[in-house]
PDB file of C-alpha atoms in Angstrom:
ATOM      1  CA  MET Z 722     -24.892 -18.345   1.044  1.00 72.00           C
ATOM      2  CA  THR Z 723     -22.489 -15.453   1.290  1.00 86.00           C
ATOM      3  CA  THR Z 724     -23.776 -12.222   1.978  1.00 89.00           C
ATOM      4  CA  LYS Z 725     -21.738  -8.765   1.610  1.00 94.00           C
ATOM      5  CA  GLN Z 726     -22.990  -5.147   3.016  1.00 95.00           C
ATOM      6  CA  VAL Z 727     -22.920  -2.296   0.745  1.00 94.00           C
ATOM      7  CA  LYS Z 728     -23.554   1.042   1.877  1.00 95.00           C
ATOM      8  CA  SER Z 729     -25.584   3.790  -0.136  1.00 93.00           C
ATOM      9  CA  VAL Z 730     -28.093   6.259  -0.073  1.00 92.00           C
ATOM     10  CA  CYS Z 731     -32.269   6.048   0.154  1.00 91.00           C
ATOM     11  CA  PRO Z 732     -33.352   7.400  -3.704  1.00 85.00           C
ATOM     12  CA  TYR Z 733     -36.502   8.572  -2.627  1.00 85.00           C
ATOM     13  CA  CYS Z 734     -37.569  11.573  -0.747  1.00 80.00           C
ATOM     14  CA  GLY Z 735     -34.097  13.585  -0.996  1.00 79.00           C
ATOM     15  CA  VAL Z 736     -33.544  13.691   3.118  1.00 89.00           C
ATOM     16  CA  GLY Z 737     -30.508  11.489   2.050  1.00 90.00           C
ATOM     17  CA  CYS Z 738     -30.665   8.494   4.764  1.00 95.00           C
ATOM     18  CA  GLY Z 739     -28.134   6.290   4.664  1.00 96.00           C
ATOM     19  CA  ILE Z 740     -28.652   2.366   4.019  1.00 96.00           C
ATOM     20  CA  VAL Z 741     -26.830  -0.555   4.300  1.00 97.00           C
ATOM     21  CA  LEU Z 742     -27.937  -3.416   1.848  1.00 94.00           C
ATOM     22  CA  GLU Z 743     -27.078  -6.785   2.204  1.00 95.00           C
ATOM     23  CA  VAL Z 744     -26.064  -8.161  -1.350  1.00 93.00           C
ATOM     24  CA  ALA Z 745     -26.153 -12.235  -1.932  1.00 92.00           C
ATOM     25  CA  ASP Z 746     -25.580 -13.765  -5.409  1.00 89.00           C
ATOM     26  CA  ASN Z 747     -25.690 -10.283  -6.878  1.00 85.00           C
ATOM     27  CA  ARG Z 748     -29.128  -9.467  -5.278  1.00 88.00           C
ATOM     28  CA  VAL Z 749     -30.322  -7.143  -2.407  1.00 90.00           C
ATOM     29  CA  VAL Z 750     -31.819  -9.473   0.363  1.00 91.00           C
ATOM     30  CA  LYS Z 751     -32.275  -6.775   2.791  1.00 93.00           C
ATOM     31  CA  VAL Z 752     -32.116  -3.133   3.730  1.00 95.00           C
ATOM     32  CA  LYS Z 753     -31.420  -1.542   6.903  1.00 96.00           C
ATOM     33  CA  GLY Z 754     -30.691   1.889   8.067  1.00 97.00           C
ATOM     34  CA  ASP Z 755     -26.744   3.032   8.421  1.00 97.00           C
ATOM     35  CA  LYS Z 756     -26.581   3.504  11.991  1.00 97.00           C
ATOM     36  CA  ASP Z 757     -23.229   5.705  11.299  1.00 96.00           C
ATOM     37  CA  HIS Z 758     -24.901   7.750   8.583  1.00 96.00           C
ATOM     38  CA  PRO Z 759     -25.392  11.648   9.982  1.00 94.00           C
ATOM     39  CA  ALA Z 760     -28.761  12.265   8.335  1.00 94.00           C
ATOM     40  CA  ASN Z 761     -30.929   9.325  10.106  1.00 96.00           C
ATOM     41  CA  PHE Z 762     -28.632   7.360  12.473  1.00 96.00           C
ATOM     42  CA  GLY Z 763     -30.052   4.137  11.264  1.00 97.00           C
ATOM     43  CA  ARG Z 764     -33.713   5.196  11.426  1.00 97.00           C
ATOM     44  CA  LEU Z 765     -35.547   4.189   8.090  1.00 96.00           C
ATOM     45  CA  CYS Z 766     -39.216   4.977   7.019  1.00 95.00           C
ATOM     46  CA  THR Z 767     -41.549   2.769   5.141  1.00 93.00           C
ATOM     47  CA  LYS Z 768     -40.256   3.729   1.719  1.00 91.00           C
ATOM     48  CA  GLY Z 769     -36.656   3.431   2.646  1.00 93.00           C
ATOM     49  CA  SER Z 770     -37.287   0.222   4.474  1.00 94.00           C
ATOM     50  CA  THR Z 771     -38.976  -1.117   1.403  1.00 92.00           C
ATOM     51  CA  CYS Z 772     -36.606   0.576  -1.528  1.00 89.00           C
ATOM     52  CA  ALA Z 773     -34.930  -2.459  -2.609  1.00 88.00           C
ATOM     53  CA  GLN Z 774     -38.259  -3.880  -4.019  1.00 85.00           C
ATOM     54  CA  ALA Z 775     -37.914  -1.629  -7.183  1.00 78.00           C
ATOM     55  CA  ILE Z 776     -34.486  -3.684  -7.953  1.00 75.00           C
ATOM     56  CA  THR Z 777     -35.958  -7.087  -7.589  1.00 74.00           C
ATOM     57  CA  GLU Z 778     -37.341  -8.897 -10.662  1.00 66.00           C
ATOM     58  CA  SER Z 779     -40.967  -9.437  -9.882  1.00 63.00           C
ATOM     59  CA  GLY Z 780     -42.752  -6.907 -11.888  1.00 65.00           C
ATOM     60  CA  ARG Z 781     -40.018  -5.665 -14.086  1.00 67.00           C
ATOM     61  CA  MET Z 782     -39.478  -5.367 -17.753  1.00 73.00           C
ATOM     62  CA  GLU Z 783     -37.478  -8.614 -18.732  1.00 77.00           C
ATOM     63  CA  TYR Z 784     -37.321  -7.680 -22.532  1.00 85.00           C
ATOM     64  CA  ALA Z 785     -36.592  -5.066 -24.935  1.00 93.00           C
ATOM     65  CA  TYR Z 786     -39.608  -3.874 -27.308  1.00 94.00           C
ATOM     66  CA  ARG Z 787     -39.257  -1.909 -30.407  1.00 93.00           C
ATOM     67  CA  ARG Z 788     -41.808  -0.346 -32.686  1.00 93.00           C
ATOM     68  CA  PRO Z 789     -41.098  -0.853 -36.506  1.00 87.00           C
ATOM     69  CA  GLY Z 790     -43.073   2.473 -37.091  1.00 88.00           C
ATOM     70  CA  ARG Z 791     -44.680   5.096 -35.016  1.00 89.00           C
ATOM     71  CA  PRO Z 792     -48.587   3.292 -35.621  1.00 91.00           C
ATOM     72  CA  ALA Z 793     -47.106  -0.165 -35.144  1.00 93.00           C
ATOM     73  CA  GLU Z 794     -47.384  -2.291 -32.092  1.00 94.00           C
ATOM     74  CA  PRO Z 795     -43.906  -2.764 -30.220  1.00 93.00           C
ATOM     75  CA  GLY Z 796     -42.474  -6.056 -30.875  1.00 93.00           C
ATOM     76  CA  GLN Z 797     -40.109  -7.938 -28.799  1.00 94.00           C
ATOM     77  CA  ILE Z 798     -36.534  -7.748 -29.528  1.00 93.00           C
ATOM     78  CA  GLY Z 799     -32.942  -8.915 -28.068  1.00 90.00           C
ATOM     79  CA  ILE Z 800     -31.900  -6.688 -25.410  1.00 89.00           C
ATOM     80  CA  ASP Z 801     -28.410  -6.482 -26.728  1.00 92.00           C
ATOM     81  CA  ASP Z 802     -29.986  -5.436 -30.267  1.00 93.00           C
ATOM     82  CA  ALA Z 803     -32.076  -2.972 -28.317  1.00 94.00           C
ATOM     83  CA  ILE Z 804     -28.867  -1.648 -26.881  1.00 93.00           C
ATOM     84  CA  ARG Z 805     -26.900  -1.559 -30.177  1.00 95.00           C
ATOM     85  CA  GLU Z 806     -29.642   0.468 -32.085  1.00 94.00           C
ATOM     86  CA  THR Z 807     -30.363   2.858 -29.405  1.00 93.00           C
ATOM     87  CA  ALA Z 808     -26.530   3.586 -29.263  1.00 94.00           C
ATOM     88  CA  SER Z 809     -26.352   3.743 -32.959  1.00 95.00           C
ATOM     89  CA  ARG Z 810     -29.283   6.208 -33.189  1.00 94.00           C
ATOM     90  CA  LEU Z 811     -27.740   8.133 -30.592  1.00 93.00           C
ATOM     91  CA  ARG Z 812     -24.361   8.553 -32.237  1.00 95.00           C
ATOM     92  CA  ALA Z 813     -25.787   9.452 -35.316  1.00 97.00           C
ATOM     93  CA  ILE Z 814     -27.422  12.237 -33.617  1.00 96.00           C
ATOM     94  CA  LEU Z 815     -24.176  13.423 -31.507  1.00 96.00           C
ATOM     95  CA  ASP Z 816     -22.130  13.188 -34.891  1.00 96.00           C
ATOM     96  CA  GLU Z 817     -24.638  15.080 -36.933  1.00 97.00           C
ATOM     97  CA  HIS Z 818     -25.936  17.831 -34.498  1.00 97.00           C
ATOM     98  CA  GLY Z 819     -23.332  18.193 -31.668  1.00 96.00           C
ATOM     99  CA  PRO Z 820     -23.700  17.057 -27.880  1.00 96.00           C
ATOM    100  CA  ASP Z 821     -26.945  20.039 -27.364  1.00 94.00           C
ATOM    101  CA  ALA Z 822     -28.814  18.088 -29.712  1.00 96.00           C
ATOM    102  CA  LEU Z 823     -29.349  15.327 -26.643  1.00 95.00           C
ATOM    103  CA  SER Z 824     -31.131  15.722 -23.353  1.00 94.00           C
ATOM    104  CA  PHE Z 825     -31.642  13.665 -20.535  1.00 93.00           C
ATOM    105  CA  TYR Z 826     -34.798  13.414 -18.327  1.00 92.00           C
ATOM    106  CA  VAL Z 827     -34.351  10.866 -15.469  1.00 90.00           C
ATOM    107  CA  SER Z 828     -36.305   9.614 -12.454  1.00 83.00           C
ATOM    108  CA  GLY Z 829     -36.237  11.204  -8.878  1.00 74.00           C
ATOM    109  CA  GLN Z 830     -36.363   7.074  -7.921  1.00 72.00           C
ATOM    110  CA  MET Z 831     -33.083   6.121  -9.541  1.00 79.00           C
ATOM    111  CA  SER Z 832     -30.334   4.673  -7.016  1.00 79.00           C
ATOM    112  CA  LEU Z 833     -27.655   7.188  -6.337  1.00 80.00           C
ATOM    113  CA  GLU Z 834     -25.285   4.784  -8.222  1.00 86.00           C
ATOM    114  CA  SER Z 835     -27.818   5.017 -11.306  1.00 88.00           C
ATOM    115  CA  GLN Z 836     -27.578   8.771 -10.767  1.00 87.00           C
ATOM    116  CA  TYR Z 837     -24.266   8.767 -10.865  1.00 91.00           C
ATOM    117  CA  LEU Z 838     -24.010   6.759 -14.091  1.00 94.00           C
ATOM    118  CA  ILE Z 839     -26.139   8.748 -16.324  1.00 93.00           C
ATOM    119  CA  ASN Z 840     -24.142  12.166 -15.101  1.00 93.00           C
ATOM    120  CA  LYS Z 841     -21.233  10.557 -16.348  1.00 95.00           C
ATOM    121  CA  LEU Z 842     -22.792   9.555 -19.709  1.00 94.00           C
ATOM    122  CA  ALA Z 843     -24.504  12.800 -20.167  1.00 95.00           C
ATOM    123  CA  LYS Z 844     -21.517  15.075 -18.930  1.00 95.00           C
ATOM    124  CA  GLY Z 845     -18.810  12.933 -19.389  1.00 95.00           C
ATOM    125  CA  PHE Z 846     -19.135  11.274 -22.568  1.00 93.00           C
ATOM    126  CA  VAL Z 847     -21.836  12.954 -24.670  1.00 94.00           C
ATOM    127  CA  ARG Z 848     -20.622  16.174 -22.931  1.00 95.00           C
ATOM    128  CA  THR Z 849     -24.122  17.751 -22.957  1.00 95.00           C
ATOM    129  CA  ASN Z 850     -25.529  19.705 -19.892  1.00 92.00           C
ATOM    130  CA  ASN Z 851     -28.566  18.963 -20.887  1.00 94.00           C
ATOM    131  CA  ILE Z 852     -29.614  16.727 -17.940  1.00 92.00           C
ATOM    132  CA  GLU Z 853     -32.529  16.933 -15.700  1.00 89.00           C
ATOM    133  CA  SER Z 854     -33.874  14.947 -12.855  1.00 83.00           C
ATOM    134  CA  ASN Z 855     -37.228  15.046 -11.344  1.00 80.00           C
ATOM    135  CA  SER Z 856     -35.909  14.972  -7.899  1.00 71.00           C
ATOM    136  CA  ARG Z 857     -34.292  18.530  -8.672  1.00 74.00           C
ATOM    137  CA  LEU Z 858     -37.285  19.729 -11.221  1.00 78.00           C
ATOM    138  CA  CYS Z 859     -39.799  19.085  -8.594  1.00 77.00           C
ATOM    139  CA  MET Z 860     -38.005  21.062  -5.848  1.00 76.00           C
ATOM    140  CA  ALA Z 861     -37.845  24.060  -8.341  1.00 80.00           C
ATOM    141  CA  SER Z 862     -40.122  26.263  -6.818  1.00 82.00           C
ATOM    142  CA  ALA Z 863     -38.673  25.670  -3.241  1.00 80.00           C
ATOM    143  CA  GLY Z 864     -35.190  26.523  -5.044  1.00 82.00           C
ATOM    144  CA  SER Z 865     -36.504  29.779  -5.981  1.00 86.00           C
ATOM    145  CA  GLY Z 866     -38.186  30.754  -2.629  1.00 85.00           C
ATOM    146  CA  TYR Z 867     -34.710  29.826  -1.136  1.00 84.00           C
ATOM    147  CA  LYS Z 868     -32.750  32.002  -3.728  1.00 88.00           C
ATOM    148  CA  LEU Z 869     -35.473  34.805  -3.140  1.00 90.00           C
ATOM    149  CA  SER Z 870     -35.809  34.882   0.431  1.00 87.00           C
ATOM    150  CA  LEU Z 871     -32.225  33.363   1.326  1.00 85.00           C
ATOM    151  CA  GLY Z 872     -29.833  34.113  -1.004  1.00 88.00           C
ATOM    152  CA  ALA Z 873     -29.090  30.766  -1.847  1.00 85.00           C
ATOM    153  CA  ASP Z 874     -31.072  27.821  -3.697  1.00 78.00           C
ATOM    154  CA  GLY Z 875     -30.921  25.300  -0.865  1.00 71.00           C
ATOM    155  CA  PRO Z 876     -31.588  24.645   2.583  1.00 68.00           C
ATOM    156  CA  PRO Z 877     -29.373  27.224   4.531  1.00 71.00           C
ATOM    157  CA  GLY Z 878     -28.290  25.199   7.350  1.00 79.00           C
ATOM    158  CA  SER Z 879     -27.463  21.428   8.420  1.00 88.00           C
ATOM    159  CA  TYR Z 880     -29.465  18.751  10.134  1.00 91.00           C
ATOM    160  CA  GLN Z 881     -26.978  18.900  12.959  1.00 93.00           C
ATOM    161  CA  ASP Z 882     -28.786  22.558  13.713  1.00 93.00           C
ATOM    162  CA  MET Z 883     -31.664  20.689  14.595  1.00 93.00           C
ATOM    163  CA  ASP Z 884     -30.323  18.804  17.744  1.00 93.00           C
ATOM    164  CA  HIS Z 885     -29.464  22.893  19.355  1.00 95.00           C
ATOM    165  CA  ALA Z 886     -33.061  24.280  18.222  1.00 95.00           C
ATOM    166  CA  ASP Z 887     -35.043  25.886  20.523  1.00 97.00           C
ATOM    167  CA  LEU Z 888     -38.455  26.629  18.400  1.00 97.00           C
ATOM    168  CA  PHE Z 889     -39.452  24.632  14.876  1.00 97.00           C
ATOM    169  CA  PHE Z 890     -41.855  26.620  12.717  1.00 96.00           C
ATOM    170  CA  VAL Z 891     -43.211  24.334  10.393  1.00 95.00           C
ATOM    171  CA  ILE Z 892     -45.589  26.107   7.568  1.00 92.00           C
ATOM    172  CA  GLY Z 893     -47.749  24.158   5.088  1.00 86.00           C
ATOM    173  CA  ALA Z 894     -45.653  21.049   5.309  1.00 89.00           C
ATOM    174  CA  ASN Z 895     -46.520  17.638   6.514  1.00 94.00           C
ATOM    175  CA  MET Z 896     -43.363  16.360   7.756  1.00 94.00           C
ATOM    176  CA  ALA Z 897     -44.753  13.374   9.975  1.00 95.00           C
ATOM    177  CA  ASP Z 898     -46.140  11.635   6.324  1.00 93.00           C
ATOM    178  CA  CYS Z 899     -43.431  13.202   3.788  1.00 91.00           C
ATOM    179  CA  HIS Z 900     -40.115  13.599   5.480  1.00 93.00           C
ATOM    180  CA  PRO Z 901     -40.295  11.366   8.958  1.00 95.00           C
ATOM    181  CA  ILE Z 902     -37.058  10.638   9.461  1.00 96.00           C
ATOM    182  CA  LEU Z 903     -36.621  14.333   9.810  1.00 94.00           C
ATOM    183  CA  PHE Z 904     -39.680  14.514  11.764  1.00 96.00           C
ATOM    184  CA  LEU Z 905     -38.998  12.252  14.219  1.00 96.00           C
ATOM    185  CA  ARG Z 906     -35.259  14.062  14.793  1.00 95.00           C
ATOM    186  CA  MET Z 907     -37.592  17.077  15.169  1.00 96.00           C
ATOM    187  CA  MET Z 908     -39.536  15.329  17.652  1.00 97.00           C
ATOM    188  CA  ASP Z 909     -36.549  14.309  19.781  1.00 96.00           C
ATOM    189  CA  ARG Z 910     -35.952  17.831  20.092  1.00 97.00           C
ATOM    190  CA  VAL Z 911     -39.256  18.623  21.020  1.00 97.00           C
ATOM    191  CA  LYS Z 912     -39.283  16.021  23.848  1.00 97.00           C
ATOM    192  CA  ALA Z 913     -36.227  17.673  25.131  1.00 97.00           C
ATOM    193  CA  GLY Z 914     -37.982  21.159  25.647  1.00 97.00           C
ATOM    194  CA  ALA Z 915     -37.943  22.502  22.207  1.00 97.00           C
ATOM    195  CA  ARG Z 916     -41.445  24.423  21.112  1.00 98.00           C
ATOM    196  CA  LEU Z 917     -43.160  23.337  17.729  1.00 97.00           C
ATOM    197  CA  ILE Z 918     -45.251  25.514  16.122  1.00 97.00           C
ATOM    198  CA  VAL Z 919     -47.165  24.128  13.120  1.00 96.00           C
ATOM    199  CA  VAL Z 920     -49.109  26.701  10.804  1.00 95.00           C
ATOM    200  CA  ASP Z 921     -51.394  24.827   8.049  1.00 93.00           C
ATOM    201  CA  PRO Z 922     -55.078  25.023   6.857  1.00 91.00           C
ATOM    202  CA  ARG Z 923     -54.979  21.337   7.157  1.00 89.00           C
ATOM    203  CA  ARG Z 924     -55.673  18.967   9.846  1.00 91.00           C
ATOM    204  CA  ASN Z 925     -52.913  16.573   8.906  1.00 93.00           C
ATOM    205  CA  ALA Z 926     -50.490  14.000  11.165  1.00 94.00           C
ATOM    206  CA  THR Z 927     -47.781  16.992  11.718  1.00 95.00           C
ATOM    207  CA  ALA Z 928     -50.533  19.539  12.802  1.00 92.00           C
TER     208      ALA Z 928
END
C-alpha cells in the first residue's frame, strides 16, 4: 500500500497548527504535527491529533434525503439527484433575485481546503459576499475588543513574539485547555525565566 504525505492545517481552534496527513487509497490513515510549521513545530493537542476522525466513514451520513413537503418525513434519494435538485433550485433563486439573495453559513470545523472551496463557490461563482463562518462569528466579540482597544480587528503581533517575551499576562482565558499548543509555547518561555500572571475568577488549569 503506497502512502503519500499531504501538508494541511488543523481545522479546530484557530491557532493554525500545521499537520501532515498520511494518505493511502484516498483515505487519511494518520495525522502528525508538521515539524516545519512556525505555529506548532510538530506539536499537536488531542483535537489536532484526532482531526482525521471527522473525515472517516464511520458515523457519517452515507445517503441524501429529501422531504417532499415540509411536514413530510424525509425519504432517501440518490446523491446525484440531490445535487442536481439543489443546484437547480439555487440556480433559479440566483437567476430571479440575483447573487445577494443567497447566503452561506459554514462550520468552523471544516478543513482549510473545504473553507477555500465554499468561499470560491460563494464569492467566485455565485458572486455574493454573504458568507460567514462560525469560526469568525464566534470571535466577533474578541474582534470588536481588538478594534476598540488596539485599532485593528486581529491580534497585533506574531507567535514569534512569545519567544522573546519577559512577561505574560493572561486574563480570563484558560489557554491550557483551549489553546494547549500556544500554552506549551508560553510555558517554554516561562521555564526560560519569563514571568506568568493569570487573572481569572475560576481555578482552571492555566491558573
